[in-house]
Short mmCIF file of C-alpha atoms and ligand atoms in Angstrom, two decimals:
data_model
loop_
_atom_site.label_atom_id
_atom_site.label_comp_id
_atom_site.label_asym_id
_atom_site.label_seq_id
_atom_site.Cartn_x
_atom_site.Cartn_y
_atom_site.Cartn_z
CA MET E 19 0.00 0.00 0.00
CA PRO E 20 1.45 3.42 -0.90
CA ILE E 21 1.86 6.06 1.78
CA ARG E 22 -0.96 8.55 1.45
CA LEU E 23 -0.40 11.91 3.03
CA TYR E 24 -2.39 15.13 3.11
CA ASP E 25 -1.01 17.69 0.67
CA SER E 26 -1.33 21.25 1.96
CA LEU E 27 -1.18 22.72 -1.56
CA ASN E 28 -3.99 20.72 -3.17
CA ARG E 29 -5.74 20.08 0.13
CA GLU E 30 -6.19 16.39 -0.50
CA LEU E 31 -4.73 13.03 0.41
CA LYS E 32 -2.19 12.02 -2.20
CA PRO E 33 0.19 9.07 -2.50
CA LEU E 34 3.86 9.85 -1.95
CA GLU E 35 5.74 9.16 -5.17
CA ALA E 36 9.34 9.37 -6.33
CA HIS E 37 9.16 11.46 -9.52
CA GLN E 38 12.72 11.28 -10.84
CA LYS E 39 13.95 8.49 -13.09
CA ASP E 40 16.46 7.18 -10.54
CA GLY E 41 13.56 6.22 -8.25
CA VAL E 42 15.10 8.10 -5.31
CA PHE E 43 12.55 9.83 -3.10
CA ARG E 44 13.68 13.42 -2.42
CA PHE E 45 12.59 14.72 0.98
CA TYR E 46 13.33 18.18 2.44
CA ASN E 47 12.39 19.03 6.02
CA CYS E 48 13.00 22.57 7.32
CA GLY E 49 15.38 22.27 10.26
CA PRO E 50 15.88 24.18 13.48
CA THR E 51 17.23 27.66 14.12
CA VAL E 52 20.24 26.94 16.32
CA TYR E 53 20.29 29.73 18.90
CA ALA E 54 18.81 27.95 21.97
CA PRO E 55 17.74 24.42 22.89
CA ALA E 56 14.88 23.15 20.75
CA HIS E 57 11.65 22.82 22.78
CA ILE E 58 9.33 19.84 22.81
CA GLY E 59 7.06 21.55 20.26
CA ASN E 60 9.94 21.66 17.78
CA PHE E 61 10.55 18.00 18.58
CA ARG E 62 6.95 17.14 17.79
CA THR E 63 7.65 18.31 14.25
CA PHE E 64 10.99 16.51 14.05
CA VAL E 65 9.64 13.24 15.50
CA VAL E 66 6.69 13.30 13.08
CA ASN E 67 9.12 13.86 10.21
CA ASP E 68 11.25 11.02 11.49
CA VAL E 69 8.26 8.69 11.18
CA ILE E 70 7.81 9.91 7.59
CA ARG E 71 11.48 9.14 6.91
CA ARG E 72 11.08 5.64 8.37
CA LEU E 73 7.94 4.94 6.33
CA LEU E 74 9.71 6.13 3.18
CA GLU E 75 12.57 3.71 3.87
CA LEU E 76 10.14 0.85 4.30
CA GLU E 77 8.29 1.82 1.12
CA PHE E 78 11.12 2.75 -1.28
CA GLY E 79 14.11 0.99 0.31
CA LYS E 80 16.80 2.38 2.58
CA ASP E 81 19.08 3.53 -0.25
CA LYS E 82 16.26 5.07 -2.29
CA VAL E 83 15.43 7.87 0.13
CA ARG E 84 17.36 11.11 0.32
CA HIS E 85 16.45 13.15 3.38
CA VAL E 86 17.79 16.69 3.76
CA ARG E 87 17.21 18.81 6.87
CA ASN E 88 18.96 22.14 7.15
CA LEU E 89 20.34 24.12 10.06
CA THR E 90 19.45 27.81 10.14
CA ASP E 91 22.68 29.16 11.57
CA VAL E 92 22.37 32.80 10.53
CA ASP E 93 19.31 34.99 11.05
CA ASP E 94 18.13 37.76 13.38
CA LYS E 95 17.82 35.40 16.37
CA THR E 96 21.22 33.73 16.08
CA ILE E 97 22.95 37.07 15.50
CA ARG E 98 21.18 38.67 18.47
CA ARG E 99 22.08 35.76 20.74
CA ALA E 100 25.79 35.93 19.75
CA ARG E 101 25.81 39.70 20.27
CA ASP E 102 24.11 39.47 23.68
CA GLU E 103 26.59 36.84 24.82
CA GLY E 104 29.60 38.59 23.28
CA ARG E 105 30.56 35.41 21.43
CA PRO E 106 31.28 34.62 17.78
CA LEU E 107 28.19 33.52 15.84
CA ALA E 108 29.79 30.21 14.81
CA GLU E 109 30.54 29.31 18.43
CA VAL E 110 26.95 29.91 19.55
CA THR E 111 25.41 28.00 16.66
CA LYS E 112 27.82 25.08 17.15
CA GLN E 113 26.82 24.81 20.82
CA TRP E 114 23.11 24.58 19.93
CA THR E 115 23.70 22.34 16.93
CA ASP E 116 25.52 19.86 19.17
CA LYS E 117 22.68 20.00 21.68
CA PHE E 118 20.10 19.49 18.94
CA HIS E 119 21.98 16.41 17.70
CA ALA E 120 22.18 14.95 21.20
CA ASP E 121 18.44 15.47 21.76
CA CYS E 122 17.57 13.99 18.35
CA ALA E 123 19.68 10.92 19.14
CA ALA E 124 17.99 10.51 22.54
CA LEU E 125 14.62 10.68 20.78
CA ASN E 126 15.83 8.04 18.30
CA CYS E 127 15.43 10.29 15.25
CA LEU E 128 17.43 9.03 12.27
CA PRO E 129 20.00 11.60 11.16
CA PRO E 130 19.18 13.14 7.76
CA HIS E 131 21.43 12.10 4.87
CA VAL E 132 22.54 15.70 4.44
CA GLU E 133 22.35 18.45 7.04
CA PRO E 134 23.41 21.62 5.23
CA THR E 135 23.99 24.92 6.98
CA ALA E 136 22.95 28.33 5.72
CA THR E 137 26.43 29.78 6.32
CA GLY E 138 27.95 26.89 4.35
CA HIS E 139 25.83 27.76 1.31
CA ILE E 140 26.25 31.51 0.86
CA LYS E 141 27.53 31.10 -2.70
CA GLU E 142 24.54 28.99 -3.71
CA GLN E 143 22.19 31.60 -2.26
CA VAL E 144 23.99 34.48 -3.96
CA ASP E 145 23.88 32.58 -7.28
CA MET E 146 20.11 32.13 -6.99
CA ILE E 147 19.58 35.78 -6.10
CA GLU E 148 21.60 36.81 -9.15
CA VAL E 149 19.37 34.71 -11.40
CA LEU E 150 16.30 36.28 -9.82
CA LEU E 151 17.76 39.77 -10.34
CA ARG E 152 18.51 38.99 -13.99
CA LYS E 153 15.00 37.68 -14.56
CA ARG E 154 13.58 40.79 -12.86
CA HIS E 155 11.89 38.80 -10.14
CA ALA E 156 14.11 40.69 -7.71
CA TYR E 157 15.41 44.23 -7.34
CA ARG E 158 18.09 46.07 -5.44
CA ALA E 159 16.81 48.48 -2.79
CA PRO E 160 18.45 51.86 -2.07
CA ASP E 161 20.34 50.47 0.94
CA GLY E 162 21.89 47.62 -1.07
CA SER E 163 19.48 44.89 0.10
CA VAL E 164 17.71 42.73 -2.49
CA TYR E 165 13.96 42.03 -2.43
CA PHE E 166 11.77 39.55 -4.23
CA ARG E 167 9.11 41.25 -6.35
CA VAL E 168 5.97 39.36 -5.29
CA SER E 169 3.85 40.87 -8.09
CA SER E 170 6.13 39.15 -10.64
CA PHE E 171 4.95 35.67 -9.63
CA GLN E 172 1.34 34.97 -10.58
CA GLU E 173 1.03 31.86 -8.45
CA TYR E 174 2.07 33.63 -5.24
CA GLY E 175 -0.28 32.67 -2.42
CA GLU E 176 -1.45 29.30 -3.75
CA LEU E 177 0.05 27.25 -0.94
CA SER E 178 -1.36 29.37 1.85
CA HIS E 179 -4.58 30.09 -0.05
CA LEU E 180 -3.90 33.76 0.27
CA GLN E 181 -6.78 34.83 -1.92
CA GLU E 182 -9.28 33.19 0.38
CA ARG E 183 -7.60 34.84 3.32
CA GLU E 184 -7.68 38.19 1.56
CA LEU E 185 -11.41 37.81 0.98
CA LYS E 186 -11.86 37.09 4.66
CA THR E 187 -9.58 39.74 6.08
CA GLY E 188 -9.61 42.49 3.47
CA SER E 189 -6.08 42.06 2.29
CA ALA E 190 -3.83 39.65 4.12
CA LEU E 191 -0.70 41.19 2.66
CA ALA E 192 -1.77 44.82 2.79
CA GLY E 193 -2.77 44.20 6.38
CA LYS E 194 0.73 43.14 7.33
CA PRO E 195 2.31 45.46 9.89
CA GLN E 196 4.74 47.95 8.44
CA THR E 197 8.24 46.62 8.83
CA ALA E 198 11.41 48.62 9.42
CA ASP E 199 12.39 48.11 5.78
CA ALA E 200 9.12 49.54 4.40
CA ASP E 201 10.92 52.49 2.78
CA GLU E 202 13.27 50.19 0.92
CA LYS E 203 10.62 48.09 -0.79
CA GLU E 204 8.60 48.73 -3.93
CA ASP E 205 5.65 47.00 -2.33
CA GLY E 206 4.81 46.02 1.24
CA SER E 207 4.45 42.33 0.36
CA ASP E 208 7.96 42.02 -1.14
CA PHE E 209 10.39 40.06 1.02
CA ALA E 210 14.14 40.18 1.55
CA LEU E 211 16.45 37.85 -0.36
CA TRP E 212 19.57 39.64 0.82
CA LYS E 213 19.90 41.99 3.79
CA ALA E 214 22.47 44.76 3.61
CA TRP E 215 24.84 44.85 6.58
CA LYS E 216 23.81 46.93 9.62
CA PRO E 217 26.04 47.83 12.58
CA GLU E 218 24.13 45.45 14.88
CA ASP E 219 25.22 42.54 12.65
CA GLY E 220 28.80 42.96 13.96
CA ASP E 221 31.22 40.93 11.89
CA VAL E 222 28.49 38.80 10.30
CA LYS E 223 28.63 39.66 6.58
CA TRP E 224 29.52 38.25 3.20
CA PRO E 225 30.02 39.87 -0.22
CA GLY E 226 26.57 40.23 -1.78
CA PRO E 227 25.08 39.45 -5.20
CA ASP E 228 25.96 41.73 -8.17
CA ASP E 229 25.47 45.38 -7.27
CA ALA E 230 24.14 44.57 -3.81
CA ALA E 231 25.84 45.58 -0.57
CA ALA E 232 27.75 43.19 1.67
CA GLY E 233 25.39 41.53 4.12
CA ARG E 234 23.66 38.23 4.70
CA PRO E 235 20.94 36.12 3.10
CA GLY E 236 17.28 36.29 4.09
CA TRP E 237 15.83 33.23 5.81
CA HIS E 238 13.68 31.95 2.94
CA ILE E 239 16.40 31.79 0.28
CA GLU E 240 18.44 29.48 2.55
CA CYS E 241 16.04 26.60 2.07
CA SER E 242 15.52 27.21 -1.66
CA ALA E 243 19.28 27.14 -2.25
CA MET E 244 20.07 24.16 0.00
CA SER E 245 17.21 22.14 -1.43
CA LYS E 246 18.37 22.88 -5.01
CA LYS E 247 21.96 21.99 -4.21
CA HIS E 248 21.29 18.69 -2.47
CA LEU E 249 18.05 17.46 -4.06
CA GLY E 250 17.77 19.26 -7.40
CA ASP E 251 15.13 21.62 -8.81
CA ASN E 252 12.14 19.36 -8.28
CA ILE E 253 11.65 17.51 -5.00
CA ASP E 254 9.08 14.94 -3.91
CA LEU E 255 8.16 16.18 -0.45
CA HIS E 256 8.73 19.36 1.53
CA THR E 257 7.65 19.57 5.17
CA GLY E 258 7.66 21.68 8.30
CA GLY E 259 5.47 22.87 11.14
CA VAL E 260 2.25 24.66 10.25
CA ASP E 261 3.71 28.06 11.13
CA LEU E 262 6.11 27.72 8.18
CA LEU E 263 3.33 27.54 5.61
CA PHE E 264 3.17 31.31 5.35
CA PRO E 265 5.31 33.16 4.59
CA HIS E 266 8.33 30.81 4.65
CA HIS E 267 7.16 28.06 2.31
CA GLU E 268 5.14 30.42 0.13
CA ASN E 269 8.31 32.44 -0.39
CA GLU E 270 10.42 29.34 -1.03
CA ILE E 271 8.04 28.35 -3.85
CA ALA E 272 8.22 31.83 -5.38
CA GLN E 273 12.04 31.95 -5.28
CA SER E 274 12.64 28.40 -6.48
CA GLU E 275 10.06 28.35 -9.26
CA CYS E 276 11.05 31.77 -10.61
CA CYS E 277 14.72 30.78 -10.55
CA ASN E 278 14.46 27.21 -11.83
CA GLY E 279 11.36 27.36 -14.02
CA VAL E 280 9.92 24.06 -12.76
CA THR E 281 7.57 22.97 -9.97
CA PHE E 282 9.49 23.14 -6.70
CA ALA E 283 7.85 20.44 -4.54
CA ASN E 284 5.41 17.74 -5.64
CA HIS E 285 3.93 17.38 -2.16
CA TRP E 286 3.70 19.70 0.87
CA TYR E 287 3.02 18.46 4.38
CA HIS E 288 2.61 20.52 7.54
CA SER E 289 2.20 19.14 11.02
CA GLU E 290 0.28 21.00 13.69
CA HIS E 291 1.61 22.58 16.83
CA LEU E 292 2.09 21.19 20.30
CA LEU E 293 0.29 23.02 23.10
CA VAL E 294 1.16 22.67 26.77
CA ASP E 295 -1.74 22.52 29.21
CA GLY E 296 -3.93 23.91 26.44
CA LYS E 297 -1.80 26.97 25.78
CA LYS E 298 0.81 28.02 23.26
CA MET E 299 4.24 27.35 24.70
CA SER E 300 6.12 30.45 25.72
CA LYS E 301 8.85 31.43 28.11
CA SER E 302 6.66 34.11 29.68
CA LEU E 303 3.88 31.61 30.51
CA GLY E 304 6.48 29.31 32.11
CA ASN E 305 5.16 26.35 30.12
CA LEU E 306 8.06 25.89 27.73
CA TYR E 307 9.74 22.52 28.17
CA THR E 308 12.97 21.17 26.75
CA LEU E 309 13.94 17.51 26.74
CA ASP E 310 16.32 18.23 29.64
CA ASP E 311 13.47 19.69 31.72
CA LEU E 312 11.58 16.42 31.32
CA LYS E 313 14.65 14.30 32.02
CA ALA E 314 15.18 16.26 35.24
CA LYS E 315 11.65 15.26 36.21
CA GLY E 316 12.63 11.63 35.76
CA PHE E 317 11.03 10.96 32.35
CA SER E 318 12.75 9.09 29.55
CA PRO E 319 13.21 10.62 26.07
CA MET E 320 11.41 7.58 24.62
CA ALA E 321 8.31 8.49 26.67
CA LEU E 322 8.40 11.96 25.14
CA ARG E 323 8.63 10.41 21.68
CA TYR E 324 5.66 8.19 22.51
CA SER E 325 3.51 11.03 23.77
CA LEU E 326 4.40 13.23 20.79
CA LEU E 327 3.01 10.47 18.56
CA ALA E 328 -0.11 9.91 20.65
CA GLY E 329 -2.02 12.64 18.81
CA HIS E 330 -2.79 12.96 15.10
CA PRO E 331 -0.01 15.06 13.53
CA ARG E 332 -2.53 17.22 11.68
CA LYS E 333 -4.32 18.20 14.87
CA GLN E 334 -2.99 20.30 17.70
CA LEU E 335 -1.74 18.11 20.51
CA ASN E 336 -2.07 19.05 24.15
CA PHE E 337 0.99 17.97 26.11
CA THR E 338 0.58 17.09 29.79
CA LEU E 339 2.79 15.37 32.37
CA ASP E 340 -0.05 12.89 32.92
CA GLY E 341 0.24 11.94 29.26
CA LEU E 342 3.95 11.39 29.78
CA HIS E 343 3.28 9.07 32.74
CA ALA E 344 0.89 7.09 30.55
CA ALA E 345 3.55 6.91 27.82
CA GLU E 346 6.12 5.55 30.29
CA SER E 347 3.76 2.78 31.31
CA ALA E 348 2.81 1.96 27.69
CA LEU E 349 6.50 1.58 26.88
CA LYS E 350 6.94 -0.64 29.91
CA THR E 351 4.20 -2.90 28.56
CA LEU E 352 5.86 -2.99 25.13
CA ARG E 353 9.26 -3.84 26.68
CA ALA E 354 7.82 -6.69 28.72
CA TYR E 355 5.86 -7.99 25.73
CA ARG E 356 8.92 -7.85 23.46
CA ALA E 357 10.96 -9.78 26.04
CA ALA E 358 8.35 -12.55 26.01
CA LEU E 359 8.32 -13.03 22.19
CA PRO E 360 9.72 -16.28 20.78
CA ALA E 361 12.94 -15.83 18.82
CA GLN E 362 11.34 -17.55 15.84
CA GLY E 363 8.09 -19.00 14.62
CA GLY E 364 5.44 -16.44 15.60
CA THR E 365 2.75 -16.25 12.92
CA VAL E 366 0.90 -13.08 13.94
CA PHE E 367 2.26 -9.98 12.21
CA VAL E 368 1.49 -6.92 14.36
CA ASP E 369 3.29 -4.57 11.98
CA GLN E 370 0.50 -4.87 9.42
CA PRO E 371 -2.20 -2.85 11.21
CA VAL E 372 0.44 -0.43 12.50
CA LEU E 373 1.81 0.28 9.03
CA GLU E 374 -1.67 0.52 7.55
CA ALA E 375 -2.56 3.27 10.02
CA LEU E 376 0.69 5.14 9.40
CA GLN E 377 0.35 4.86 5.62
CA ASP E 378 -3.13 6.35 5.94
CA ASP E 379 -2.17 10.01 6.40
CA LEU E 380 0.27 9.27 9.21
CA ASN E 381 -2.37 8.25 11.68
CA THR E 382 0.01 7.77 14.62
CA PRO E 383 -2.67 7.45 17.34
CA GLY E 384 -4.39 4.87 15.12
CA ALA E 385 -1.11 2.98 14.82
CA LEU E 386 -0.60 2.95 18.59
CA GLY E 387 -4.20 1.84 19.10
CA ALA E 388 -3.79 -0.96 16.55
CA LEU E 389 -0.57 -2.10 18.21
CA PHE E 390 -2.16 -2.38 21.64
CA THR E 391 -5.28 -4.06 20.25
CA ALA E 392 -3.01 -6.66 18.64
CA ILE E 393 -0.94 -7.34 21.72
CA ASN E 394 -4.02 -7.50 23.92
CA HIS E 395 -5.53 -10.09 21.58
CA HIS E 396 -2.52 -12.31 21.10
CA LYS E 397 -0.31 -14.13 23.55
CA PRO E 398 3.36 -13.33 22.97
CA ALA E 399 3.99 -16.95 21.90
CA GLU E 400 1.88 -16.35 18.75
CA VAL E 401 3.58 -13.18 17.61
CA SER E 402 6.47 -12.82 15.16
CA ALA E 403 9.36 -10.94 16.77
CA GLU E 404 10.69 -9.80 13.42
CA HIS E 405 7.40 -8.16 12.51
CA PHE E 406 6.97 -6.67 15.98
CA ASP E 407 10.40 -5.08 15.54
CA ARG E 408 9.35 -3.68 12.17
CA ALA E 409 6.45 -1.91 13.89
CA MET E 410 8.90 -0.55 16.48
CA PHE E 411 11.17 0.62 13.66
CA ALA E 412 8.32 2.48 11.92
CA LEU E 413 7.32 4.24 15.14
CA GLY E 414 10.95 4.72 16.12
CA PHE E 415 10.61 3.15 19.56
CA ASP E 416 13.94 1.94 20.84
CA LEU E 417 12.89 -0.46 23.58
CA GLN E 418 16.51 -1.10 24.51
CA ALA E 419 17.02 2.54 25.44
CA ALA E 420 17.48 2.65 29.17
CA GLU E 421 14.49 3.68 31.19
CA SER E 422 15.46 7.03 32.57
CA PRO E 423 16.40 6.86 36.22
CA LYS E 424 13.92 8.66 38.43
CA ALA E 425 15.42 11.80 39.90
CA ALA E 426 16.17 10.60 43.38
CA ALA E 427 14.62 12.57 46.21
CA PRO E 428 16.75 13.21 49.30
CA ALA E 429 15.97 11.06 52.38
CA GLU E 430 14.23 13.87 54.29
CA VAL E 431 11.91 14.47 51.32
CA GLU E 432 11.14 10.73 51.13
CA ALA E 433 10.34 10.83 54.86
CA LEU E 434 7.92 13.77 54.41
CA ALA E 435 6.27 11.94 51.54
CA GLU E 436 5.83 8.79 53.61
CA LYS E 437 4.25 10.83 56.41
CA ARG E 438 1.91 12.55 53.97
CA TRP E 439 0.90 9.25 52.35
CA ALA E 440 0.12 7.83 55.81
CA ALA E 441 -1.94 10.93 56.70
CA LYS E 442 -3.83 10.71 53.42
CA THR E 443 -4.61 7.01 53.83
CA ALA E 444 -5.82 7.76 57.35
CA LYS E 445 -8.04 10.47 55.79
CA ASP E 446 -6.33 13.19 57.83
CA PHE E 447 -6.52 15.64 54.95
CA ALA E 448 -5.51 18.72 56.94
CA ALA E 449 -2.22 17.07 57.90
CA ALA E 450 -1.76 15.75 54.35
CA ASP E 451 -2.21 19.26 52.90
CA ALA E 452 0.23 20.76 55.40
CA LEU E 453 2.80 18.13 54.47
CA ARG E 454 2.25 18.82 50.74
CA LYS E 455 3.15 22.44 51.43
CA GLU E 456 6.29 21.35 53.28
CA LEU E 457 7.24 19.21 50.31
CA ALA E 458 6.69 22.13 47.93
CA THR E 459 8.93 24.33 50.08
CA ALA E 460 11.59 21.64 49.77
CA GLY E 461 11.11 21.81 45.96
CA TRP E 462 9.17 18.59 45.39
CA SER E 463 5.68 17.67 44.37
CA MET E 464 3.94 14.42 45.14
CA LEU E 465 1.76 12.70 42.54
CA ASP E 466 -0.86 10.44 44.08
CA ARG E 467 -2.01 7.31 42.36
CA LYS E 468 -4.39 4.58 43.42
CA ASP E 469 -1.68 2.33 44.73
CA GLY E 470 1.04 4.74 45.78
CA TYR E 471 2.77 7.94 44.80
CA SER E 472 5.77 9.33 42.99
CA LEU E 473 7.90 12.36 43.70
CA GLU E 474 8.83 14.95 41.13
CA PRO E 475 11.13 17.91 41.48
CA LEU E 476 9.23 21.16 40.94
CA LYS E 477 10.22 23.12 37.83
CA LYS E 478 12.51 25.98 38.77
P1 AMP S 516 12.47 26.85 14.38
O1 AMP S 516 13.66 26.33 15.13
O2 AMP S 516 11.76 27.95 15.07
O3 AMP S 516 12.82 27.21 12.95
O4 AMP S 516 11.41 25.65 14.31
C1 AMP S 516 11.75 24.35 13.96
C2 AMP S 516 10.49 23.56 13.62
O5 AMP S 516 9.63 23.45 14.75
C3 AMP S 516 9.65 24.20 12.50
O6 AMP S 516 9.22 23.18 11.60
C4 AMP S 516 8.46 24.79 13.25
O7 AMP S 516 7.32 24.83 12.43
C5 AMP S 516 8.29 23.79 14.37
N1 AMP S 516 7.58 24.31 15.57
C6 AMP S 516 7.75 25.49 16.21
N2 AMP S 516 6.92 25.59 17.30
C7 AMP S 516 6.22 24.43 17.36
C8 AMP S 516 5.21 23.89 18.25
N3 AMP S 516 4.76 24.56 19.31
N4 AMP S 516 4.72 22.64 17.96
C9 AMP S 516 5.17 21.94 16.89
N5 AMP S 516 6.12 22.38 16.04
C10 AMP S 516 6.65 23.61 16.25
ZN1 ZN S 517 12.86 26.17 5.40
#
């Protein structure tokens, strides 16, 4: 069965197909901006894309998939971070690239075949901008920046269905807030391909395209240039989180198609955002988690992976610590079940319903449901280990990965918890509440369950 996936451009389920003669499936996934640790929302997108990569390998063969995911290592955020810390840009971006790699490995995400950086592809970006200038799809602004002329590309807005949005909101583009570069542009909707150097950029600058000032590339051209270099002019699938649909991906299409003269991507897929306790994650709300925050609370990275797949990728997913507890216990069940499988001879293939769900628009909750239905229905002795492992491969669950050690509470905290549990069981709720407060002062929270409790360090 082919993998069918929703296509954001045509708004329909379409099979994923390799369009080039060599039969290699060309897959581009927009990567992280490396200026801080990625948060668990970012990892929802990367874990979902990792499942796509795994399905592609199963469908086309391991050596017939080419997966490119870039690193955005120069933009306003990375430059600001380096300036604030008084460090060279390359040092800051290397620190966060290394951290990103470590987190991806802990989450069992397969590394992409190529991981190009924006700073490593300045020439490719400049070359593309020069073609766009020559074809009059771009123009030089008075300050030496270069902008893309949106009115020169008829199809602009097709991916994000801009016309419909304009009908709803008046004019989506005209309604955009005035940006600092408004005076430089011919039209408010034009976007930067090349940004002329400004004093706040420090020593971050490269020689620009013909006639343009020294400076740095805009964000959108990075992906167009890296995709062209490593996958060619026409790719089979381009993905990212839903926030990238407009303007990032819309602008990538405009740049690539005007430069190369062919369709940029045959299929577009966008996964939805992760919410935490029903709200958008943000530092100011104090609900932004990194993988390290969850590890400090005693959770394993594999449990995070599991809970990120527990919701349909095209729907918003609400992350909770309760969900993470449930994921830990589901993984425990899978580990115990796997340990009980016969080395050979099982005749029940649990990967079939799992793969069917995943191939049907990446229905990850459906796949998990099908897996548990199968293992609830069949004794381990009946089940083929090889096929069980194939299901684990598709979902990316590494059952060998060590269960994360619980953060150990100091003895006096354990003692308080024991006292509180005793008070609670004796229905002395006033004493139990007082002890909960004592625990909180000591920096711990106690989670009650039917048959006991666990201790978790409070988030600082
Ligand atoms: P960035 O590092 O900001 O470029 O984002 C990396 C990826 O994470 C992009 O594909 C974003 O669309 C995605 N992303 C950002 N915030 C969230 C979120 N809350 N939930 C899911 N994905 C997100
Ligand atoms: Zn991108």
